[in-house]
mmCIF file of C-alpha atoms and ligand atoms in Angstrom:
data_model
loop_
_atom_site.group_PDB
_atom_site.id
_atom_site.type_symbol
_atom_site.label_atom_id
_atom_site.label_comp_id
_atom_site.label_asym_id
_atom_site.label_seq_id
_atom_site.Cartn_x
_atom_site.Cartn_y
_atom_site.Cartn_z
ATOM 1 C CA UNK K 5 119.479 79.622 114.538
ATOM 2 C CA UNK K 6 117.786 76.141 113.618
ATOM 3 C CA UNK K 7 116.601 74.771 117.307
ATOM 4 C CA UNK K 8 115.608 71.074 117.722
ATOM 5 C CA UNK K 9 111.909 70.297 117.601
ATOM 6 C CA UNK K 10 110.462 68.681 120.454
ATOM 7 C CA UNK K 11 108.148 65.531 119.419
ATOM 8 C CA UNK K 12 105.022 63.809 120.656
ATOM 9 C CA UNK K 13 105.431 63.149 124.663
ATOM 10 C CA UNK K 14 107.394 66.328 125.776
ATOM 11 C CA UNK K 15 104.974 67.960 128.267
ATOM 12 C CA UNK K 16 105.334 71.668 126.845
ATOM 13 C CA UNK K 17 102.962 69.954 123.996
ATOM 14 C CA UNK K 18 100.268 69.660 126.267
ATOM 15 C CA UNK K 19 100.538 73.367 128.191
ATOM 16 C CA UNK K 20 98.177 75.922 127.087
ATOM 17 C CA UNK K 21 100.511 78.597 126.097
ATOM 18 C CA UNK K 22 100.322 82.067 127.439
ATOM 19 C CA UNK K 23 99.676 85.462 125.555
ATOM 20 C CA UNK K 24 103.406 87.504 125.846
ATOM 21 C CA UNK K 25 103.540 91.030 126.097
ATOM 22 C CA UNK K 26 105.296 91.563 122.745
ATOM 23 C CA UNK K 27 106.936 94.960 123.736
ATOM 24 C CA UNK K 28 108.557 93.428 126.946
ATOM 25 C CA UNK K 29 109.220 90.043 125.340
ATOM 26 C CA UNK K 30 113.010 89.465 124.794
ATOM 27 C CA UNK K 31 114.715 89.015 121.878
ATOM 28 C CA UNK K 32 110.795 88.224 120.224
ATOM 29 C CA UNK K 33 112.099 89.202 116.536
ATOM 30 C CA UNK K 34 115.290 86.740 117.192
ATOM 31 C CA UNK K 35 112.727 84.192 118.111
ATOM 32 C CA UNK K 36 110.294 84.712 115.002
ATOM 33 C CA UNK K 37 113.606 84.419 112.772
ATOM 34 C CA UNK K 38 114.795 81.506 114.755
ATOM 35 C CA UNK K 39 111.285 79.770 114.030
ATOM 36 C CA UNK K 40 111.370 80.613 110.796
ATOM 37 C CA UNK K 41 114.631 79.140 110.264
ATOM 38 C CA UNK K 42 113.708 75.868 112.102
ATOM 39 C CA UNK K 43 110.286 75.707 109.793
ATOM 40 C CA UNK K 44 112.052 76.013 107.035
ATOM 41 C CA UNK K 45 114.961 73.695 107.925
ATOM 42 C CA UNK K 46 112.089 70.835 108.498
ATOM 43 C CA UNK K 47 110.263 71.773 105.314
ATOM 44 C CA UNK K 48 107.248 72.740 107.537
ATOM 45 C CA UNK K 49 104.067 74.720 106.726
ATOM 46 C CA UNK K 50 103.678 75.836 110.251
ATOM 47 C CA UNK K 51 105.588 76.025 113.418
ATOM 48 C CA UNK K 52 104.228 76.841 116.853
ATOM 49 C CA UNK K 53 106.423 78.187 119.968
ATOM 50 C CA UNK K 54 105.422 74.814 121.998
ATOM 51 C CA UNK K 55 107.197 72.876 119.415
ATOM 52 C CA UNK K 56 110.491 74.272 120.424
ATOM 53 C CA UNK K 57 109.530 74.565 123.941
ATOM 54 C CA UNK K 58 108.329 77.890 124.532
ATOM 55 C CA UNK K 59 104.732 77.980 126.161
ATOM 56 C CA UNK K 60 104.187 81.210 124.335
ATOM 57 C CA UNK K 61 101.597 82.259 121.811
ATOM 58 C CA UNK K 62 103.752 82.454 118.636
ATOM 59 C CA UNK K 63 103.419 80.869 115.554
ATOM 60 C CA UNK K 64 105.149 81.086 112.193
ATOM 61 C CA UNK K 65 103.391 79.758 109.174
ATOM 62 C CA UNK K 66 105.000 79.295 105.506
ATOM 63 C CA UNK K 67 102.294 79.135 102.467
ATOM 64 C CA UNK K 68 104.332 80.110 99.677
ATOM 65 C CA UNK K 69 105.486 76.422 99.521
ATOM 66 C CA UNK K 70 102.486 75.696 98.368
ATOM 67 C CA UNK K 71 102.098 78.234 95.882
ATOM 68 C CA UNK K 72 102.375 75.991 92.726
ATOM 69 C CA UNK K 73 98.994 74.753 93.303
ATOM 70 C CA UNK K 74 97.704 77.739 95.629
ATOM 71 C CA UNK K 75 98.833 81.029 93.604
ATOM 72 C CA UNK K 76 97.470 83.092 96.083
ATOM 73 C CA UNK K 77 99.599 81.855 98.829
ATOM 74 C CA UNK K 78 102.511 83.084 96.624
ATOM 75 C CA UNK K 79 105.533 84.876 99.293
ATOM 76 C CA UNK K 80 102.940 84.065 102.205
ATOM 77 C CA UNK K 81 105.258 83.934 105.285
ATOM 78 C CA UNK K 82 103.569 85.455 108.173
ATOM 79 C CA UNK K 83 104.216 85.255 112.216
ATOM 80 C CA UNK K 84 101.560 85.385 114.368
ATOM 81 C CA UNK K 85 101.695 86.675 117.878
ATOM 82 C CA UNK K 86 99.053 85.820 120.954
ATOM 83 C CA UNK K 87 96.644 84.568 118.092
ATOM 84 C CA UNK K 88 93.456 83.059 119.255
ATOM 85 C CA UNK K 89 90.263 81.752 117.674
ATOM 86 C CA UNK K 90 87.102 83.484 118.364
ATOM 87 C CA UNK K 91 84.820 81.736 116.026
ATOM 88 C CA UNK K 92 84.237 78.397 114.135
ATOM 89 C CA UNK K 93 81.783 78.152 111.261
ATOM 90 C CA UNK K 94 81.333 76.900 108.082
ATOM 91 C CA UNK K 95 81.313 73.189 106.539
ATOM 92 C CA UNK K 96 84.028 70.408 108.324
ATOM 93 C CA UNK K 97 86.450 69.340 105.000
ATOM 94 C CA UNK K 98 88.731 66.654 105.664
ATOM 95 C CA UNK K 99 92.133 66.558 104.931
ATOM 96 C CA UNK K 100 95.366 64.834 105.609
ATOM 97 C CA UNK K 101 97.488 66.430 107.981
ATOM 98 C CA UNK K 102 101.374 65.721 109.343
ATOM 99 C CA UNK K 103 103.151 67.672 112.293
ATOM 100 C CA UNK K 104 106.557 68.376 112.577
ATOM 101 C CA UNK K 105 106.536 67.220 116.418
ATOM 102 C CA UNK K 106 104.614 63.714 115.080
ATOM 103 C CA UNK K 107 107.243 62.728 112.298
ATOM 104 C CA UNK K 108 106.187 59.935 110.443
ATOM 105 C CA UNK K 109 102.386 60.219 111.343
ATOM 106 C CA UNK K 110 99.600 61.634 108.666
ATOM 107 C CA UNK K 111 95.973 61.107 109.094
ATOM 108 C CA UNK K 112 93.110 62.669 108.009
ATOM 109 C CA UNK K 113 91.656 65.187 110.003
ATOM 110 C CA UNK K 114 88.088 67.388 109.882
ATOM 111 C CA UNK K 115 88.522 71.293 110.792
ATOM 112 C CA UNK K 116 86.414 73.829 109.817
ATOM 113 C CA UNK K 117 86.780 75.774 106.746
ATOM 114 C CA UNK K 118 86.115 79.475 107.934
ATOM 115 C CA UNK K 119 87.115 80.705 111.214
ATOM 116 C CA UNK K 120 87.417 84.128 112.714
ATOM 117 C CA UNK K 121 90.694 84.690 114.367
ATOM 118 C CA UNK K 122 92.720 87.840 116.401
ATOM 119 C CA UNK K 123 96.237 88.422 116.408
ATOM 120 C CA UNK K 124 99.046 90.965 116.143
ATOM 121 C CA UNK K 125 101.306 90.878 113.501
ATOM 122 C CA UNK K 126 104.978 91.001 113.396
ATOM 123 C CA UNK K 127 104.527 94.821 113.747
ATOM 124 C CA UNK K 128 102.687 94.739 116.391
ATOM 125 C CA UNK K 129 99.685 95.713 114.056
ATOM 126 C CA UNK K 130 96.106 94.334 115.207
ATOM 127 C CA UNK K 131 94.096 91.356 113.294
ATOM 128 C CA UNK K 132 90.469 90.759 113.271
ATOM 129 C CA UNK K 133 90.113 88.692 110.480
ATOM 130 C CA UNK K 134 87.959 86.030 108.679
ATOM 131 C CA UNK K 135 89.970 83.371 107.329
ATOM 132 C CA UNK K 136 89.074 80.466 104.853
ATOM 133 C CA UNK K 137 90.300 77.614 103.274
ATOM 134 C CA UNK K 138 93.882 75.940 103.422
ATOM 135 C CA UNK K 139 95.248 79.006 105.524
ATOM 136 C CA UNK K 140 91.940 78.379 107.967
ATOM 137 C CA UNK K 141 93.209 74.736 108.463
ATOM 138 C CA UNK K 142 96.574 75.385 109.182
ATOM 139 C CA UNK K 143 96.137 78.270 111.658
ATOM 140 C CA UNK K 144 93.850 75.765 113.795
ATOM 141 C CA UNK K 145 96.471 73.368 113.190
ATOM 142 C CA UNK K 146 98.791 75.677 114.538
ATOM 143 C CA UNK K 147 96.696 77.674 117.334
ATOM 144 C CA UNK K 148 95.339 73.991 118.966
ATOM 145 C CA UNK K 149 99.224 73.662 119.643
ATOM 146 C CA UNK K 150 98.984 76.654 121.934
ATOM 147 C CA UNK K 151 95.592 75.045 123.583
ATOM 148 C CA UNK K 152 98.031 71.620 124.482
ATOM 149 C CA UNK K 153 96.205 69.930 121.460
ATOM 150 C CA UNK K 154 97.984 68.080 118.312
ATOM 151 C CA UNK K 155 96.201 67.254 115.488
ATOM 152 C CA UNK K 156 95.829 63.164 116.863
ATOM 153 C CA UNK K 157 93.767 64.479 119.424
ATOM 154 C CA UNK K 158 90.652 64.909 116.236
ATOM 155 C CA UNK K 159 91.040 61.377 115.084
ATOM 156 C CA UNK K 160 88.677 58.586 116.355
ATOM 157 C CA UNK K 161 89.405 55.539 118.684
ATOM 158 C CA UNK K 162 90.180 53.464 115.924
ATOM 159 C CA UNK K 163 92.406 55.729 114.145
ATOM 160 C CA UNK K 164 93.857 56.392 117.442
ATOM 161 C CA UNK K 165 94.655 52.780 117.898
ATOM 162 C CA UNK K 166 95.960 52.302 114.465
ATOM 163 C CA UNK K 167 98.824 54.577 115.084
ATOM 164 C CA UNK K 168 99.683 53.648 118.707
ATOM 165 C CA UNK K 169 102.944 51.715 117.533
ATOM 166 C CA UNK K 170 104.412 55.037 115.915
ATOM 167 C CA UNK K 171 103.034 56.791 119.081
ATOM 168 C CA UNK K 172 105.140 54.614 121.155
ATOM 169 C CA UNK K 173 108.304 54.508 119.024
ATOM 170 C CA UNK K 174 108.316 58.247 119.176
ATOM 171 C CA UNK K 175 108.213 57.842 123.096
ATOM 172 C CA UNK K 176 111.096 55.624 123.129
ATOM 173 C CA UNK K 177 112.901 58.629 121.266
ATOM 174 C CA UNK K 178 112.848 57.090 118.078
ATOM 175 C CA UNK K 179 112.231 59.472 115.595
ATOM 176 C CA UNK K 180 112.912 58.961 111.518
ATOM 177 C CA UNK K 181 113.095 62.480 110.325
ATOM 178 C CA UNK K 182 115.896 64.306 108.865
ATOM 179 C CA UNK K 183 115.368 67.827 111.202
ATOM 180 C CA UNK K 184 116.874 67.956 114.821
ATOM 181 C CA UNK K 185 114.634 67.068 117.391
ATOM 182 C CA UNK K 186 114.598 66.598 121.018
ATOM 183 C CA UNK K 187 112.436 63.361 121.710
ATOM 184 C CA UNK K 188 111.324 62.577 125.428
ATOM 185 C CA UNK K 189 114.133 60.047 125.807
HETATM 186 NI NI1 NI T 207 101.859 70.149 114.235
#
């Protein structure tokens, strides 16, 4: 089922999301399936549960769409349950980002190129991994959502000022995108 994506201004995007008990959580498989379907319908590379209105630590990522440029990501579609970044290291790399909750806004964001993460996979296997490159960027963006953060929080005061008009338009319910959204108004 395709769910509406909550956009900038929705309070759930500013909450710290909670770990879930994956065994007791009702219909976790369906939630993950719906999140994949919603992300795909919006051509996203990642989606965090707060973006569909749920303040829980569940994220889906699809890097297969990048496999022409990055063959190592062919078939890469994964769900992350209770992910946490336990270490950020490496160099800072600047790259343009967008976000399904911020339609029409694309800005350059500096992020670390090497992180250590812990999470459960869909089969509830535990992972503690060092992640580098593009995936490290996507994870930092998506896991930020679980801390109530969005990529615009990383911008300079000047860049924030430059996109203020677009943010205000979103707060007024004006979202220009092809997918279903739930704006504040
Ligand atoms: Ni995002």
